[in-house]
C-alpha cells in the first residue's frame, strides 16, 4: 500500500504534493513525509496523517520566493517497521544526496542491508525501503554512473514489489521513478514542461489528462522542462504509452457529506446507472445486455466448463453472489477462491477454464498474482475492475469496468454494488449466448435491474431512521448477521463493514447453519441482523428467525416493505422494496452499509480511515 507523489516543473512543489497526499491518504495513514529540492534538500516527516505533516511544515516552511519546484512525498501504511517518524519516508542515502519514496516490499532487504552495512552504510530506520536508497547510492558510486543508471542497477538486485520516486541533489533537474507490481502513473503537464508522479491518477487529474502508466520493471526519467524517457531495467528504451484519462474530480471531494463513505453510499443510485449505461440497450419490448468483452470473447466464454472467481474481502463477497448468478443463468459450475489462498494452492486450471478477477482497485497484490498464475496455466482472464488502467485490468484478457468512479472511503460500498451489477449483466449476457436462460426471465431480470437505482433511493430515504436505530448498538461488543441464498454473502458483507469501521466483532452466517454452533452465542445481549427480504426462501428464513427469537436474541430485521408478519416478531426492522431474488443483495446491503456507518460515527471513530487498514492492498 502506501501512496507516493512526485512533482518536477515550474510550480511550487509543496502544495501539489500535499494535495496529492490527501488524495492518496486512503492508501495508508501511519505517517507522511515529503522531500523538497531547492537550494537545499529539505525533508519533513510526521507520524500520523497528512495533516500532521502539514503542521510540521508550517513550523519551518520554505523561505518565501525560494519555494522548491521539485519534490517527492509519501503516505505510509506500515509493513516493515512500526508507524513512527523515523520510519516515515522519504528516506535519505548515506551521503544525504539521494532521497526516495517507495510503495511495496523489498523481500531481500535483510541480506542487502547486511551487505551494505559491511561496506560502511548506516541505517536509521527499520524499513525495507531505506535499503533501496542506500543501494542506489552504492551503485552510483560503484559504477560512477548517473542516477537513472544507478536506479536500474539497484533494482536488478532487489526482489519484491516497488513503485519508487527518487531525487538527487547532484542532479536537481531530474526525477527518476520505477515500478514492479505496485502501481505508478506519470502525468505529462499540458505544455510537456512539468511532470506529476503518483500511485494513481487522482492526484494528477486536475493538472493533466495525459497519463503514462509504467509497466513492470520500467524506469522513467523525467527531466524538468524537457522529456520523459522510459527504459527497461537493461536500459533499453521502451515506448511510453500515453493514455487520455478522465477522472471526475467531483468524485474526489466530500461534496458536503461528512465522510467519503456516506457520500459513496449515497452515490450508488447514480453510479449504478453509469455502470449499466450503454450496456443495457433497446426499448421496453426489446431489452438486452451487450457487453463488448462477452461479444469479443464469445467462443472462449461459451467453451468454459468451469469458472473460477478470485478476489479478496468485499470483492470476494461479490464473487459469492456472482457464483449464484452464473450458476443460475449460465449453468456453468463456479468456484470462488480467496486470491491469497488460490495462488499458493497449486490450483488445477485447465485451458478451457475462465478465471474472473474482481477488484475495486485493480491493484490488490494477491488477486494480481492469482491471475498471473492462472494466465500462465492457460485460462482466459476476465477482469471486473473499477480502477481504469490498473494492473489487474491490464493483466486481464477481457473484462468489464464497473465504472462507479473513484472510491475513497476505505470501506468498500459502491464498488460492491457495481461489481454485483456487472456480474448480473455478465451472467445474463452469457446465459443468453449459451441459451441457458429463458427469454422471459432474461427480460424480467433486465427490467428489474434497471429499477434498482430508484429502489436504492427509497432505502436511502430511511437514513435518519437507520441512524436512530443504530444508537442502541453503540456499545455492542458482538454482532451476528444472518441470511440465506443470495443474502448470505450480504450477511458476510454486513459483518465485514461493521468490523472494519466500528471495531465491533461481527460474524456473517448462513441463517440455517447457525444452529450448528453459533446459536450458542445468542442471548438478549446479542444483536442479530436478519435478512428476511428474500421471497424464494422466505418461509425457511422465518423458521430460522423463530430459532433466534426463542433464544431472546435482539433482532433487527431487513424486511420486504409491508411484511407485517416479521414486523410483529422482531425488535426492530428496516423495510426495503421488493425485488427479484437474484437482485436482493443490491437492495439489502444498503441498510447494512448505513448501519455500520452510523454505529462507527456514534462511537466517535474515523470512518474513512479505520485503524490498521488501507484501501489498496498492494502487499501480499
Ligand atoms: C472492505 C474492503 C476490502 C477490499 C479488499 C479487496 O471494505 O474494501 O475488503 O474489498 O481489500 O480490494 P480490491 O477490491 O481493491 O481488490
XYZ file of C-alpha atoms and ligand atoms in Angstrom:
636
model
C 0.000 0.000 0.000
C 1.332 3.474 0.750
C 0.863 6.339 -1.643
C 3.603 8.206 -3.432
C 3.562 11.562 -5.176
C 6.218 13.495 -7.065
C 6.446 16.757 -8.959
C 9.022 18.424 -11.145
C 8.259 21.557 -13.131
C 7.853 25.286 -12.742
C 5.277 25.495 -9.956
C 5.809 25.348 -6.223
C 6.030 21.635 -5.454
C 4.824 21.546 -1.844
C 1.107 22.366 -2.358
C 0.905 19.892 -5.243
C 2.497 17.171 -3.142
C 0.286 17.804 -0.117
C -2.883 17.863 -2.159
C -1.776 14.649 -3.848
C -1.077 13.006 -0.489
C -4.555 13.911 0.728
C -5.977 12.211 -2.336
C -3.871 9.119 -1.671
C -4.384 9.007 2.058
C -6.858 6.157 1.585
C -3.779 4.019 0.840
C -2.340 4.423 4.327
C -2.067 6.991 7.070
C 0.510 5.728 9.538
C 2.969 8.507 8.687
C 3.589 11.063 5.983
C 6.616 12.863 4.637
C 7.961 14.929 1.798
C 11.316 15.995 0.378
C 11.719 19.351 -1.377
C 14.714 20.012 -3.553
C 15.604 23.703 -3.932
C 18.899 25.262 -2.991
C 18.914 22.662 -0.246
C 17.277 19.289 0.104
C 14.784 19.541 2.967
C 12.843 16.658 4.422
C 9.710 16.960 6.524
C 8.189 13.956 8.298
C 5.397 13.250 10.743
C 3.896 10.208 12.395
C 0.199 10.073 11.614
C -1.773 11.772 8.914
C -1.013 14.191 6.129
C -2.470 16.974 8.298
C 0.264 16.181 10.866
C 2.844 16.613 8.134
C 1.318 19.967 7.213
C 1.666 21.087 10.828
C 5.355 20.120 10.780
C 5.904 22.057 7.547
C 4.111 25.148 8.889
C 6.626 25.349 11.736
C 9.549 25.788 9.313
C 8.267 26.481 5.815
C 10.486 27.111 2.827
C 11.641 30.735 2.526
C 9.202 32.880 0.568
C 10.321 33.380 -3.020
C 12.583 30.326 -2.889
C 9.966 27.600 -2.813
C 11.312 24.443 -4.469
C 9.752 23.219 -7.678
C 10.915 19.613 -7.307
C 9.762 17.187 -4.653
C 8.551 13.747 -3.667
C 6.122 12.720 -0.938
C 4.670 9.661 0.732
C 1.811 8.499 2.914
C 2.564 5.231 4.647
C 0.826 2.004 5.568
C 3.369 0.308 7.778
C 4.748 -3.096 6.856
C 8.417 -3.225 7.907
C 8.926 -1.005 10.939
C 6.322 0.455 13.259
C 4.476 3.650 12.379
C 6.879 6.370 13.569
C 8.679 9.451 12.370
C 11.939 7.592 11.926
C 10.287 5.020 9.664
C 8.435 7.656 7.660
C 9.515 8.199 4.061
C 11.331 9.826 2.273
C 14.485 8.002 3.265
C 17.925 9.525 2.770
C 21.069 7.920 1.419
C 24.301 7.749 3.402
C 25.737 10.911 1.843
C 22.438 12.764 2.183
C 22.342 13.413 -1.542
C 19.630 10.958 -2.595
C 16.177 10.612 -1.196
C 13.453 8.145 -2.086
C 9.805 7.217 -1.502
C 8.548 3.673 -2.001
C 5.328 1.695 -2.135
C 5.815 -2.070 -1.963
C 8.031 -4.511 -0.130
C 11.657 -5.370 -0.780
C 11.736 -9.016 0.199
C 15.515 -9.444 0.235
C 16.080 -6.252 2.213
C 17.763 -8.056 5.113
C 20.586 -9.534 3.042
C 21.016 -6.315 1.044
C 21.170 -4.351 4.260
C 23.819 -6.644 5.679
C 25.953 -6.304 2.558
C 25.620 -2.533 2.594
C 26.440 -2.354 6.294
C 29.659 -4.246 5.572
C 30.502 -1.503 3.096
C 30.009 1.177 5.723
C 26.417 2.210 5.126
C 24.489 3.019 8.275
C 20.757 2.645 8.680
C 18.472 4.944 10.554
C 15.129 3.233 10.151
C 13.636 -0.265 10.440
C 12.199 -0.185 6.936
C 12.938 -2.269 3.892
C 12.819 0.940 1.853
C 15.954 2.501 3.287
C 17.911 -0.342 1.721
C 16.849 0.825 -1.731
C 18.086 4.375 -1.414
C 21.404 3.172 0.025
C 21.740 0.575 -2.693
C 21.141 3.172 -5.390
C 23.802 5.385 -3.878
C 26.203 2.464 -3.661
C 25.586 1.557 -7.330
C 26.089 5.170 -8.320
C 29.467 5.268 -6.565
C 30.489 1.815 -7.756
C 29.812 2.414 -11.437
C 30.366 6.179 -11.431
C 27.001 6.377 -13.129
C 24.157 8.833 -13.222
C 21.043 8.481 -11.096
C 18.955 6.637 -13.713
C 21.631 4.028 -14.339
C 22.164 3.546 -10.613
C 18.420 3.037 -10.110
C 18.377 0.380 -12.831
C 21.395 -1.422 -11.356
C 19.932 -1.358 -7.864
C 16.538 -2.611 -8.975
C 18.150 -5.553 -10.725
C 19.325 -6.649 -7.276
C 16.056 -6.032 -5.466
C 13.479 -8.793 -5.073
C 9.919 -7.786 -4.335
C 7.459 -5.089 -5.258
C 8.149 -1.414 -5.739
C 6.881 1.847 -7.028
C 9.559 4.415 -6.273
C 10.411 8.027 -6.917
C 13.965 9.266 -6.296
C 15.637 12.652 -6.426
C 19.297 13.522 -6.151
C 20.883 16.796 -5.032
C 23.603 16.352 -7.601
C 21.097 16.016 -10.480
C 18.452 18.540 -9.458
C 16.708 18.741 -12.827
C 15.719 15.082 -12.731
C 13.231 12.826 -11.056
C 13.559 9.082 -11.564
C 10.775 6.618 -10.889
C 10.158 2.921 -11.466
C 7.668 0.199 -10.773
C 7.229 -3.507 -10.328
C 3.950 -4.949 -9.034
C 2.967 -1.643 -7.388
C 1.168 0.976 -9.457
C 2.720 4.171 -10.750
C 1.286 6.846 -13.013
C 3.114 9.767 -14.607
C 1.149 12.815 -15.697
C 2.585 14.900 -18.501
C 1.773 18.583 -17.973
C -0.123 20.377 -20.718
C 2.927 22.092 -22.180
C 5.083 18.998 -21.611
C 7.285 21.015 -19.268
C 6.178 19.558 -15.960
C 5.560 16.052 -14.697
C 3.397 14.640 -11.938
C 4.042 11.221 -10.389
C 1.502 9.362 -8.282
C 0.295 5.952 -7.193
C -2.934 6.559 -9.069
C -4.388 9.212 -11.323
C -6.332 11.055 -8.613
C -3.528 13.487 -7.593
C -2.719 14.150 -11.254
C -6.146 14.510 -12.824
C -6.654 18.190 -12.142
C -3.415 19.150 -13.897
C -3.441 16.925 -16.959
C -5.308 14.118 -18.688
C -2.155 12.773 -20.367
C -1.023 9.865 -18.238
C 1.548 7.119 -18.687
C 1.117 4.000 -16.543
C 4.522 2.422 -16.138
C 4.773 -1.303 -16.789
C 6.580 -3.731 -14.533
C 10.347 -3.230 -14.420
C 10.238 0.063 -16.278
C 12.248 3.056 -15.166
C 11.183 6.557 -16.156
C 13.425 9.578 -16.099
C 11.683 12.928 -16.176
C 13.811 15.955 -16.851
C 12.365 19.329 -15.962
C 11.015 21.184 -18.950
C 12.355 18.556 -21.317
C 11.372 14.963 -21.552
C 10.046 11.720 -20.259
C 12.319 8.824 -21.070
C 11.290 5.242 -20.260
C 13.578 2.207 -20.287
C 13.524 -1.346 -19.016
C 15.971 -2.428 -16.326
C 18.580 -3.175 -19.008
C 18.460 0.446 -20.146
C 16.742 -0.248 -23.484
C 14.254 2.445 -24.361
C 10.604 1.365 -24.239
C 7.704 3.261 -25.650
C 5.752 5.347 -23.152
C 2.099 4.564 -23.728
C 0.375 7.926 -23.180
C -3.300 7.489 -22.311
C -6.003 10.072 -22.024
C -7.543 9.562 -18.592
C -10.711 11.286 -17.442
C -11.296 11.378 -13.714
C -14.473 13.002 -12.441
C -12.948 15.437 -9.951
C -16.240 15.927 -8.096
C -15.937 12.267 -7.063
C -12.716 13.110 -5.242
C -14.398 15.505 -2.805
C -16.781 15.027 0.103
C -19.389 17.046 -1.724
C -20.970 18.270 1.509
C -21.119 14.843 3.163
C -19.286 14.420 6.489
C -17.411 11.389 5.172
C -16.496 9.797 1.852
C -18.160 6.588 2.957
C -21.544 8.269 3.385
C -21.136 10.111 0.092
C -20.270 6.879 -1.672
C -23.266 5.082 -0.154
C -25.456 7.897 -1.467
C -23.642 7.873 -4.834
C -24.962 4.374 -5.538
C -28.171 5.147 -7.462
C -26.293 7.376 -9.892
C -23.144 5.347 -10.343
C -25.078 2.141 -10.878
C -26.868 3.893 -13.729
C -23.407 4.767 -15.114
C -22.418 1.135 -14.710
C -25.383 -0.025 -16.807
C -25.273 2.827 -19.323
C -24.615 1.599 -22.857
C -24.615 -1.987 -21.655
C -28.342 -2.433 -21.319
C -29.770 -1.369 -24.637
C -33.061 -1.390 -26.506
C -36.547 -0.290 -25.554
C -39.009 -1.783 -23.111
C -40.029 -4.533 -25.527
C -36.573 -5.459 -26.669
C -34.103 -5.010 -23.837
C -30.759 -6.734 -23.950
C -27.396 -6.756 -22.264
C -24.461 -6.037 -24.538
C -21.011 -6.423 -23.015
C -18.291 -5.922 -25.570
C -15.959 -8.276 -23.703
C -18.538 -11.062 -23.964
C -19.094 -10.398 -27.656
C -15.369 -10.347 -28.375
C -14.576 -13.477 -26.371
C -17.807 -15.309 -27.057
C -16.273 -18.522 -28.310
C -13.914 -18.956 -25.380
C -16.533 -17.993 -22.823
C -19.059 -20.434 -24.261
C -16.463 -23.185 -24.133
C -15.853 -22.681 -20.405
C -16.565 -25.801 -18.458
C -15.730 -24.117 -15.187
C -15.344 -20.577 -13.910
C -13.108 -19.660 -11.009
C -13.617 -16.304 -9.326
C -10.616 -14.892 -7.460
C -10.818 -11.852 -5.226
C -10.408 -10.580 -1.664
C -12.572 -9.029 1.043
C -15.682 -7.275 -0.167
C -14.877 -8.241 -3.752
C -14.850 -11.869 -2.622
C -18.351 -11.398 -1.215
C -19.430 -10.044 -4.605
C -17.826 -13.177 -6.074
C -20.052 -15.399 -3.902
C -23.074 -13.628 -5.362
C -21.549 -13.958 -8.832
C -21.303 -17.718 -8.342
C -25.036 -17.984 -7.684
C -25.851 -15.703 -10.623
C -23.631 -17.526 -13.112
C -24.692 -20.973 -11.998
C -28.350 -19.945 -12.227
C -28.269 -18.142 -15.570
C -25.439 -19.955 -17.359
C -25.388 -23.394 -15.737
C -21.603 -23.312 -15.537
C -20.045 -24.535 -12.267
C -18.282 -21.718 -10.432
C -15.701 -21.813 -7.674
C -14.939 -18.742 -5.606
C -11.436 -18.562 -4.159
C -9.681 -16.119 -1.887
C -6.926 -14.898 -4.169
C -4.379 -15.244 -1.372
C -5.221 -18.927 -0.940
C -5.645 -19.685 -4.632
C -2.183 -18.521 -5.583
C -0.422 -20.891 -3.178
C -2.803 -23.832 -3.525
C -1.265 -25.385 -6.615
C -4.597 -24.814 -8.380
C -5.790 -27.098 -11.139
C -6.512 -24.816 -14.092
C -7.453 -26.182 -17.493
C -7.099 -24.166 -20.691
C -10.905 -24.114 -21.041
C -11.344 -22.507 -17.628
C -12.263 -18.881 -17.255
C -10.891 -17.009 -14.276
C -12.780 -13.909 -13.204
C -10.826 -11.437 -11.104
C -12.934 -8.995 -9.111
C -11.181 -5.972 -7.689
C -12.175 -2.414 -6.916
C -8.652 -1.027 -7.004
C -7.340 -3.364 -9.671
C -4.100 -3.358 -7.669
C -4.638 -5.991 -4.963
C -1.376 -7.930 -4.917
C -2.906 -11.344 -4.188
C -5.553 -11.030 -6.894
C -2.969 -9.852 -9.384
C -0.650 -12.767 -8.575
C -3.566 -15.226 -8.783
C -4.482 -14.164 -12.305
C -0.875 -14.109 -13.432
C -0.623 -17.709 -12.339
C -3.933 -18.729 -13.962
C -2.882 -16.975 -17.155
C 0.322 -18.967 -17.283
C -1.780 -22.113 -16.970
C -3.807 -21.091 -19.998
C -7.044 -19.719 -18.565
C -8.897 -16.787 -20.054
C -8.781 -13.958 -17.528
C -11.847 -11.755 -17.224
C -11.409 -8.655 -15.035
C -14.237 -6.928 -13.192
C -12.418 -3.862 -12.009
C -13.065 -0.250 -11.028
C -9.548 1.190 -11.389
C -9.250 2.146 -15.048
C -5.829 1.238 -16.425
C -4.968 -0.613 -13.196
C -2.642 -3.609 -13.092
C -5.428 -6.215 -12.939
C -7.308 -4.514 -15.778
C -4.177 -4.594 -17.886
C -3.289 -8.141 -16.976
C -6.763 -9.424 -17.979
C -7.527 -10.706 -21.486
C -11.034 -9.285 -21.323
C -13.187 -7.509 -18.836
C -15.872 -5.084 -17.833
C -15.145 -1.993 -15.799
C -17.681 -1.302 -13.092
C -17.419 2.457 -13.724
C -18.590 3.634 -10.318
C -15.965 6.382 -10.041
C -13.137 6.596 -7.501
C -13.954 5.005 -4.166
C -12.065 6.825 -1.426
C -13.669 5.580 1.805
C -11.650 2.606 2.964
C -14.804 0.542 3.493
C -15.994 -0.519 0.080
C -19.631 0.333 -0.674
C -20.449 1.473 -4.195
C -17.786 -0.810 -5.669
C -19.600 -3.815 -4.151
C -22.932 -2.950 -5.746
C -21.149 -2.069 -9.008
C -19.480 -5.484 -9.000
C -22.809 -7.220 -8.395
C -24.437 -5.265 -11.218
C -21.629 -6.232 -13.612
C -21.823 -9.872 -12.505
C -25.572 -9.789 -13.139
C -25.093 -8.331 -16.611
C -22.324 -10.810 -17.355
C -24.479 -13.770 -16.277
C -27.390 -12.560 -18.367
C -25.271 -11.898 -21.459
C -23.503 -15.222 -21.178
C -26.693 -17.109 -20.310
C -28.386 -15.677 -23.387
C -25.434 -16.585 -25.595
C -25.487 -20.128 -24.194
C -29.247 -20.465 -24.372
C -29.482 -21.334 -20.685
C -31.811 -18.515 -19.734
C -35.443 -18.215 -20.849
C -36.276 -15.061 -22.777
C -38.964 -14.174 -20.251
C -36.676 -14.404 -17.228
C -33.929 -12.588 -19.136
C -36.178 -9.632 -19.896
C -37.786 -9.583 -16.467
C -34.355 -9.507 -14.794
C -33.084 -6.707 -17.016
C -36.202 -4.632 -16.372
C -35.872 -5.149 -12.668
C -32.135 -4.370 -12.764
C -32.949 -1.030 -14.367
C -35.251 -0.269 -11.416
C -32.575 -0.966 -8.815
C -31.214 2.637 -8.660
C -34.617 4.051 -7.706
C -35.217 1.246 -5.223
C -31.871 2.081 -3.612
C -33.009 5.737 -3.445
C -36.009 4.515 -1.490
C -33.789 2.729 1.026
C -31.539 5.775 1.335
C -34.550 7.854 2.373
C -34.548 5.832 5.589
C -31.112 7.079 6.552
C -32.477 9.056 9.526
C -34.367 6.064 10.830
C -31.282 3.856 10.487
C -29.224 6.469 12.315
C -31.745 6.449 15.180
C -31.784 2.652 15.279
C -28.005 2.499 15.300
C -27.781 4.346 18.641
C -28.808 1.252 20.604
C -25.753 -0.553 19.225
C -23.063 1.997 20.067
C -21.659 -0.149 22.858
C -22.403 -3.577 21.402
C -19.451 -5.961 21.569
C -20.596 -8.611 19.109
C -22.979 -8.873 16.198
C -24.394 -11.697 14.145
C -25.600 -11.264 10.557
C -27.787 -13.998 9.102
C -29.090 -14.535 5.602
C -29.709 -17.332 3.114
C -29.066 -17.818 -0.586
C -28.291 -14.527 -2.273
C -28.483 -12.833 1.107
C -25.823 -14.996 2.714
C -22.899 -13.116 1.092
C -24.691 -9.901 2.097
C -24.635 -11.108 5.706
C -20.862 -11.605 5.353
C -20.513 -8.157 3.829
C -22.620 -6.510 6.554
C -20.418 -8.120 9.208
C -17.227 -7.047 7.441
C -18.438 -3.443 7.132
C -19.191 -3.317 10.839
C -15.891 -4.909 11.872
C -13.663 -2.728 9.782
C -15.051 0.675 10.704
C -16.538 0.219 14.165
C -14.142 -2.440 15.525
C -17.110 -4.457 16.826
C -16.660 -8.171 16.384
C -19.221 -9.449 13.903
C -19.870 -12.670 12.067
C -21.921 -13.386 8.993
C -23.533 -16.795 8.757
C -25.943 -18.700 6.549
C -29.127 -18.462 8.632
C -29.781 -22.202 8.630
C -26.188 -23.118 9.501
C -26.423 -21.112 12.708
C -27.995 -23.995 14.614
C -24.807 -25.992 14.079
C -22.839 -23.869 16.524
C -23.208 -20.089 16.563
C -26.691 -20.359 18.079
C -24.876 -20.921 21.370
C -23.828 -17.271 21.253
C -27.347 -15.945 21.227
C -28.742 -14.261 24.324
C -30.537 -11.000 24.929
C -27.305 -9.071 24.525
C -26.524 -10.377 21.073
C -27.733 -8.121 18.255
C -28.749 -10.234 15.281
C -29.257 -8.649 11.889
C -31.607 -10.898 9.973
C -32.039 -10.619 6.221
C -35.549 -11.842 5.578
C -36.180 -9.964 2.332
C -35.762 -12.963 0.112
C -39.046 -14.288 -1.124
C -37.871 -17.588 -2.615
C -36.720 -18.897 0.759
C -38.979 -16.738 2.875
C -40.635 -19.498 4.919
C -37.299 -21.146 5.646
C -35.853 -17.854 6.836
C -38.876 -17.300 9.081
C -38.196 -20.658 10.756
C -34.590 -19.616 11.373
C -35.859 -16.327 12.760
C -38.037 -18.217 15.238
C -34.965 -20.086 16.422
C -33.274 -16.813 17.361
C -36.440 -15.341 18.909
C -36.742 -18.398 21.182
C -33.236 -17.629 22.457
C -34.093 -13.954 23.092
C -31.686 -12.508 20.516
C -32.086 -8.764 19.877
C -33.250 -8.861 16.253
C -33.008 -6.131 13.674
C -34.642 -7.471 10.517
C -34.282 -6.257 6.970
C -37.733 -6.934 5.598
C -39.665 -6.519 2.405
C -41.886 -3.466 2.536
C -45.195 -4.281 4.212
C -44.106 -7.596 5.722
C -46.459 -7.388 8.719
C -45.643 -10.924 9.842
C -41.966 -10.231 10.549
C -42.661 -6.733 11.883
C -44.614 -8.305 14.747
C -41.919 -10.832 15.526
C -38.782 -8.688 15.799
C -37.380 -5.912 17.998
C -36.754 -3.528 15.120
C -36.847 -3.602 11.336
C -35.906 -1.699 8.207
C -38.267 -2.002 5.257
C -36.817 -2.293 1.773
C -38.554 -2.520 -1.598
C -39.115 -5.965 -3.010
C -37.131 -7.164 -5.989
C -36.189 -10.419 -7.713
C -34.331 -12.901 -5.528
C -31.168 -12.640 -7.568
C -31.115 -8.855 -7.164
C -31.819 -8.728 -3.420
C -28.146 -8.176 -2.493
C -28.237 -4.829 -4.284
C -31.056 -3.702 -2.006
C -30.343 -5.431 1.294
C -26.715 -4.344 1.510
C -27.691 -0.646 1.598
C -29.207 -0.571 5.112
C -26.253 -2.626 6.353
C -23.795 -0.093 4.926
C -25.707 2.737 6.613
C -26.000 0.837 9.880
C -22.272 0.220 10.180
C -21.553 3.816 9.160
C -23.795 5.272 11.874
C -22.574 2.878 14.561
C -18.965 3.834 13.793
C -19.819 7.552 13.839
C -21.642 7.222 17.147
C -18.564 5.502 18.559
C -16.560 8.556 17.520
C -14.409 6.664 15.024
C -12.738 7.824 11.849
C -14.962 6.102 9.329
C -12.935 6.894 6.241
C -9.629 5.896 7.755
C -10.150 2.949 10.093
C -7.161 1.784 12.085
C -4.712 -0.680 10.530
C -6.431 -0.633 7.136
C -5.616 0.777 3.737
C -7.704 0.971 0.645
C -5.421 -0.659 -1.793
C -3.654 -3.787 -0.557
C -0.621 -3.930 -2.785
C 1.325 -6.215 -0.473
C 0.626 -9.901 -0.092
C -13.625 -3.920 2.611
C -12.634 -3.693 1.590
C -11.630 -4.759 1.325
C -11.415 -4.915 -0.180
C -10.272 -5.893 -0.456
C -10.089 -6.119 -1.941
O -14.490 -2.838 2.734
O -12.592 -2.669 0.964
O -12.003 -5.964 1.904
O -12.607 -5.357 -0.749
O -9.095 -5.385 0.089
O -9.778 -4.947 -2.585
P -9.958 -4.779 -4.144
O -11.413 -4.896 -4.442
O -9.421 -3.414 -4.445
O -9.182 -5.870 -4.799
